[in-house]
Coordinates of C-alpha atoms in Angstrom, one line a residue:
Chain A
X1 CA 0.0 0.0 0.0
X2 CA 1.4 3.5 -1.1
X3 CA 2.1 5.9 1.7
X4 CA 0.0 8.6 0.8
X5 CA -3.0 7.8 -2.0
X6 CA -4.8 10.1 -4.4
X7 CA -7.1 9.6 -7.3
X8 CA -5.4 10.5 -10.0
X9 CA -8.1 11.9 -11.8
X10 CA -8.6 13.7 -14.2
X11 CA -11.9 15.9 -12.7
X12 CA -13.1 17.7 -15.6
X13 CA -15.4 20.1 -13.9
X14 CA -17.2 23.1 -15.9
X15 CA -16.5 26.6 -14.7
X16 CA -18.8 27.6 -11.2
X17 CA -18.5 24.0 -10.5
X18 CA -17.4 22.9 -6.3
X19 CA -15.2 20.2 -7.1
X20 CA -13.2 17.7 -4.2
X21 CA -10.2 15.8 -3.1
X22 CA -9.4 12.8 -0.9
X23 CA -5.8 12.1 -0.3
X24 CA -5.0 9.0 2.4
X25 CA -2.3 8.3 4.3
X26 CA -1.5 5.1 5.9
X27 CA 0.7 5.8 8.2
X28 CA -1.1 7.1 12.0
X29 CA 2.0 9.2 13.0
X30 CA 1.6 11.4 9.8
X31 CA 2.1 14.8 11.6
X32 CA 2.1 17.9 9.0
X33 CA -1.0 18.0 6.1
X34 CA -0.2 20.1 2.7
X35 CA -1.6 20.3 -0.4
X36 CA 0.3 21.7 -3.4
X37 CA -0.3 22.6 -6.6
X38 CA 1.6 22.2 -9.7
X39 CA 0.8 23.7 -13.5
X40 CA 2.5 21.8 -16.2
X41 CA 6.2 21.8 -16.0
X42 CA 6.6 24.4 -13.0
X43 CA 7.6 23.5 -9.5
X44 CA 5.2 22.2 -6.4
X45 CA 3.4 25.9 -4.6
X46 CA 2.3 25.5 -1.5
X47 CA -1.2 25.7 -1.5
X48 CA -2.3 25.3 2.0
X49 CA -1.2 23.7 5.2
X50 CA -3.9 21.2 6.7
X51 CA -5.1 22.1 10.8
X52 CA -6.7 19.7 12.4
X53 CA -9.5 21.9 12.8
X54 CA -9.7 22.7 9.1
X55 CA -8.8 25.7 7.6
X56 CA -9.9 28.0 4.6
X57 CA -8.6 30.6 2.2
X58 CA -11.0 32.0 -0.4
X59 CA -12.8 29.5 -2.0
X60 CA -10.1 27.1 -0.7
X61 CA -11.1 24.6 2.1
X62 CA -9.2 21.6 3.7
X63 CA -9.7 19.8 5.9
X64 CA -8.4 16.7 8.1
X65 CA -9.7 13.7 9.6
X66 CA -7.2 11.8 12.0
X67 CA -10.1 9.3 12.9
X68 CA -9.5 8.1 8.5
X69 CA -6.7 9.0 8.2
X70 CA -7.4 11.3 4.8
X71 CA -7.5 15.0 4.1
X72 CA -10.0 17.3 1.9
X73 CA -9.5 19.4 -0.2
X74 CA -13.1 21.7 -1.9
X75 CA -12.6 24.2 -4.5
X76 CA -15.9 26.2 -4.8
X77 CA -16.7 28.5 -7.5
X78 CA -13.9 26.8 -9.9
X79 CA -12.2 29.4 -12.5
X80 CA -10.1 28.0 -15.7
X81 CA -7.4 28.9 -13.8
X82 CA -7.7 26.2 -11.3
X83 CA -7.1 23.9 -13.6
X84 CA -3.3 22.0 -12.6
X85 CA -2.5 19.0 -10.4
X86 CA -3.1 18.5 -6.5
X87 CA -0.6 17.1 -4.8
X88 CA -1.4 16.2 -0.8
X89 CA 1.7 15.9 1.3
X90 CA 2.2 14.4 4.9
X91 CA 5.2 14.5 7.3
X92 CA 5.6 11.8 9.4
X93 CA 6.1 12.3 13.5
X94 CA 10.2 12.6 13.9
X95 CA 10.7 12.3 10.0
X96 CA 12.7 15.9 10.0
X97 CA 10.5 17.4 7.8
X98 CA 10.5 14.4 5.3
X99 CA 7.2 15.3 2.7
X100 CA 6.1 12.4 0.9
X101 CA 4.1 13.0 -1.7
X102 CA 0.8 11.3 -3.3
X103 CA 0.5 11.0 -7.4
X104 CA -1.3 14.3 -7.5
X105 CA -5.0 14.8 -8.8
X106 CA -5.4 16.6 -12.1
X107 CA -8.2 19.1 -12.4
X108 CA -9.3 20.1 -15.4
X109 CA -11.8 23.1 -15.6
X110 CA -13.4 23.9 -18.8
X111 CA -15.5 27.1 -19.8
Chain B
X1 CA 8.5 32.6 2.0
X2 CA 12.1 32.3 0.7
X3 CA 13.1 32.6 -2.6
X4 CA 15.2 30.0 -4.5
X5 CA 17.0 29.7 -7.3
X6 CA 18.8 26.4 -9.4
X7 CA 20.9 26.3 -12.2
X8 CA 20.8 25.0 -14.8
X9 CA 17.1 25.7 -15.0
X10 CA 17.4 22.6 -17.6
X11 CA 19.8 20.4 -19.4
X12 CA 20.7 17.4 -22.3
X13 CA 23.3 15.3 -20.8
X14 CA 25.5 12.1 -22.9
X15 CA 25.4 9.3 -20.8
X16 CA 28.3 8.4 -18.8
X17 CA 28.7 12.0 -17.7
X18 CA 27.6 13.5 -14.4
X19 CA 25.6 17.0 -13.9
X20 CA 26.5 19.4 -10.9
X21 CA 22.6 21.3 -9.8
X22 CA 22.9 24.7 -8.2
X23 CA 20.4 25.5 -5.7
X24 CA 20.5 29.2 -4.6
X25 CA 18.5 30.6 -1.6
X26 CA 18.3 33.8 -0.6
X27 CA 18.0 33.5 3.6
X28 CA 19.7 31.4 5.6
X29 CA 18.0 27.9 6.0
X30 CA 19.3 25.1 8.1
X31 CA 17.8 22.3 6.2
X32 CA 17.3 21.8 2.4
X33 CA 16.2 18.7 0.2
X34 CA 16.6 17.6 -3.1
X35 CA 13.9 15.7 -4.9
X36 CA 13.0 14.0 -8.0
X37 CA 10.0 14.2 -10.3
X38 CA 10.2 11.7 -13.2
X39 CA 8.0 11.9 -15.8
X40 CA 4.1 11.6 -15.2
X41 CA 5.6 10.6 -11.6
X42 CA 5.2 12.7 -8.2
X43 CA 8.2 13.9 -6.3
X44 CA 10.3 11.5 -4.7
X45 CA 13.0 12.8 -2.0
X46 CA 16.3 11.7 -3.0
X47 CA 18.0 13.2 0.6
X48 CA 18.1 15.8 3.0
X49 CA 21.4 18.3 3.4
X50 CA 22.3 19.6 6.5
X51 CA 25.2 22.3 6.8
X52 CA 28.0 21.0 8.2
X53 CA 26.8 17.4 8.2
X54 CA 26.6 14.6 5.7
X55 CA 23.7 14.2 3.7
X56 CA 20.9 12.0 4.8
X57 CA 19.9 9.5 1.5
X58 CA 16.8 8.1 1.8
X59 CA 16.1 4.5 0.4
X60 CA 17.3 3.6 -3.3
X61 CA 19.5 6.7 -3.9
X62 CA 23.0 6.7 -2.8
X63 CA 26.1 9.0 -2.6
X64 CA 28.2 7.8 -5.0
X65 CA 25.4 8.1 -7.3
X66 CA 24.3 11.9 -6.3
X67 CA 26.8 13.6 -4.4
X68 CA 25.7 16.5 -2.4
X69 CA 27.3 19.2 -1.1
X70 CA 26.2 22.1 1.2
X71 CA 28.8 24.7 2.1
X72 CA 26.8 27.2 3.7
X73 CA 23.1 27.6 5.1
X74 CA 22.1 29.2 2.0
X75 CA 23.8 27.0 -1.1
X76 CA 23.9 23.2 -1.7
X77 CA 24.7 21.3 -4.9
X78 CA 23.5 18.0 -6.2
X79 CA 25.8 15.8 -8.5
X80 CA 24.3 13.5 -11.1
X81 CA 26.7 11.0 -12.0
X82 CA 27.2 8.8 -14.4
X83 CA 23.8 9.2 -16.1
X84 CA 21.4 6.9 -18.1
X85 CA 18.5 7.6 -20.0
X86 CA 16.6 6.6 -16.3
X87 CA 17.9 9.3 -14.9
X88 CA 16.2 11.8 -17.3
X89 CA 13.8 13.9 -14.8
X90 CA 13.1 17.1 -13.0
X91 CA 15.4 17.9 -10.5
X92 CA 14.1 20.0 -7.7
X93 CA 15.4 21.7 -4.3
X94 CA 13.6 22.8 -1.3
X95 CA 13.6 24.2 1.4
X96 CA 11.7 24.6 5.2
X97 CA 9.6 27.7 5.2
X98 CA 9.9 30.4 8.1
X99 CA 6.7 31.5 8.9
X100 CA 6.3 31.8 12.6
X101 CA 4.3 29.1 14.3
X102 CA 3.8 26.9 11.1
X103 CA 6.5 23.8 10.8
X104 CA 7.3 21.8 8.3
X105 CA 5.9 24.2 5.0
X106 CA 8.7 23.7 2.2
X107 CA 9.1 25.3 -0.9
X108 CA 10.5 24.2 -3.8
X109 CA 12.8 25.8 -6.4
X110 CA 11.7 26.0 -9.8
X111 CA 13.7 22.7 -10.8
X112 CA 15.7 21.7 -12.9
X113 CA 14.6 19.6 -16.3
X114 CA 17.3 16.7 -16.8
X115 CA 17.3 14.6 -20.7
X116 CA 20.1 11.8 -20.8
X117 CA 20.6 10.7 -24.5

């Protein structure tokens, strides 16, 4: 089983559209939550850090659940712009900052 | 966040020969990583470089293979060596964000596109 899971996609969504992500992790020590984005042939942004009491930015939510070990991510309102790969990250407890990555999620948004 | 920098922002490489990566930063950091994206693939760390410390490899990548060096908190280098075609990928650095309260954000250089012919 992969350490971090994500369905690969791709979400073709229409513009407006909420559209959301699962990402699991197997391992119960998993500290630190991220998802990144990243647009064809650029590096990984930060997109948000994962609280365990959830956390939103715009039209931007996350959230985590320790209980299932999986985080959330909703886009609401998508724009064409939206349209890149999600990639969730975890840290494991005493891993020095060690981000291991899931497959990413492609979104597609179309007009 | 900091901002980073690599060179060469990307490369075609004979096989056989090796590739020195610059990653540039532009604050002190006291830990940076080098990763690999492979084609269609996610990122993968290859190993984490300390200052004044070897680097740490994680499993399957080793330091004959891709050297690392890190002479100060805000520079580090990673060797390619002896490259195959398998070894054609994005090359990327990172480093541990600074905001206050919040551990564990890193951000990534803009990478650095490896072909091996």
């Amino acid at each position: 089983r992969k350490e971090v899971e994500q369905d690969p996609g791709p979400f073709n969504v229409p513009e407006g559209a909420t559209v959301a992500f699962n990402c699991t992790y197997s391992n119960s020590a998993s500290q630190s939550f991220f998802w990144y984005r990243q647009d064809c042939r650029k590096e990984p942004k930060l997109l948000m850090s994962v609280y365990s009491s959830g956390n939103e930015d715009g039209r931007f939510t996350a959230q985590l659940n320790r209980a299932s070990q999986y985080i959330s991510l909703l886009i609401r309102d998508s724009k064409l712009s939206d349209s890149a790969t999600y990639l969730c990250a975890v840290v494991l407890s005493g891993g020095y900052n060690k981000l291991i990555f899931g497959a990413g999620t492609r979104l597609a948004v179309h007009p | 966040s900091a901002v980073i920098s690599q060179k060469p922002s990307r490369d075609i490489c004979q096989r056989g020969t090796s590739l020195t990566i610059q990653c540039q930063v532009d604050s002190q950091v006291t830990m940076m990583f080098w990763y690999r994206q492979q084609p269609g693939q996610s990122l993968t760390l290859i190993a984490t470089a300390n200052q004044g410390s070897e680097a740490t490899y994680e499993s399957g990548f080793v330091i004959d293979k891709f050297p690392i060096s890190r002479p100060n908190l805000t520079f580090s280098t990673l060797t390619v060596s002896n490259m195959s075609p398998e070894d054609s990928s994005i090359y990327l650095c990172s480093v541990v964000g600074g905001r206050a309260g919040v551990y564990n954000e890193q951000f990534f250089g803009p990478g650095t596109r490896l072909t091996v012919l």
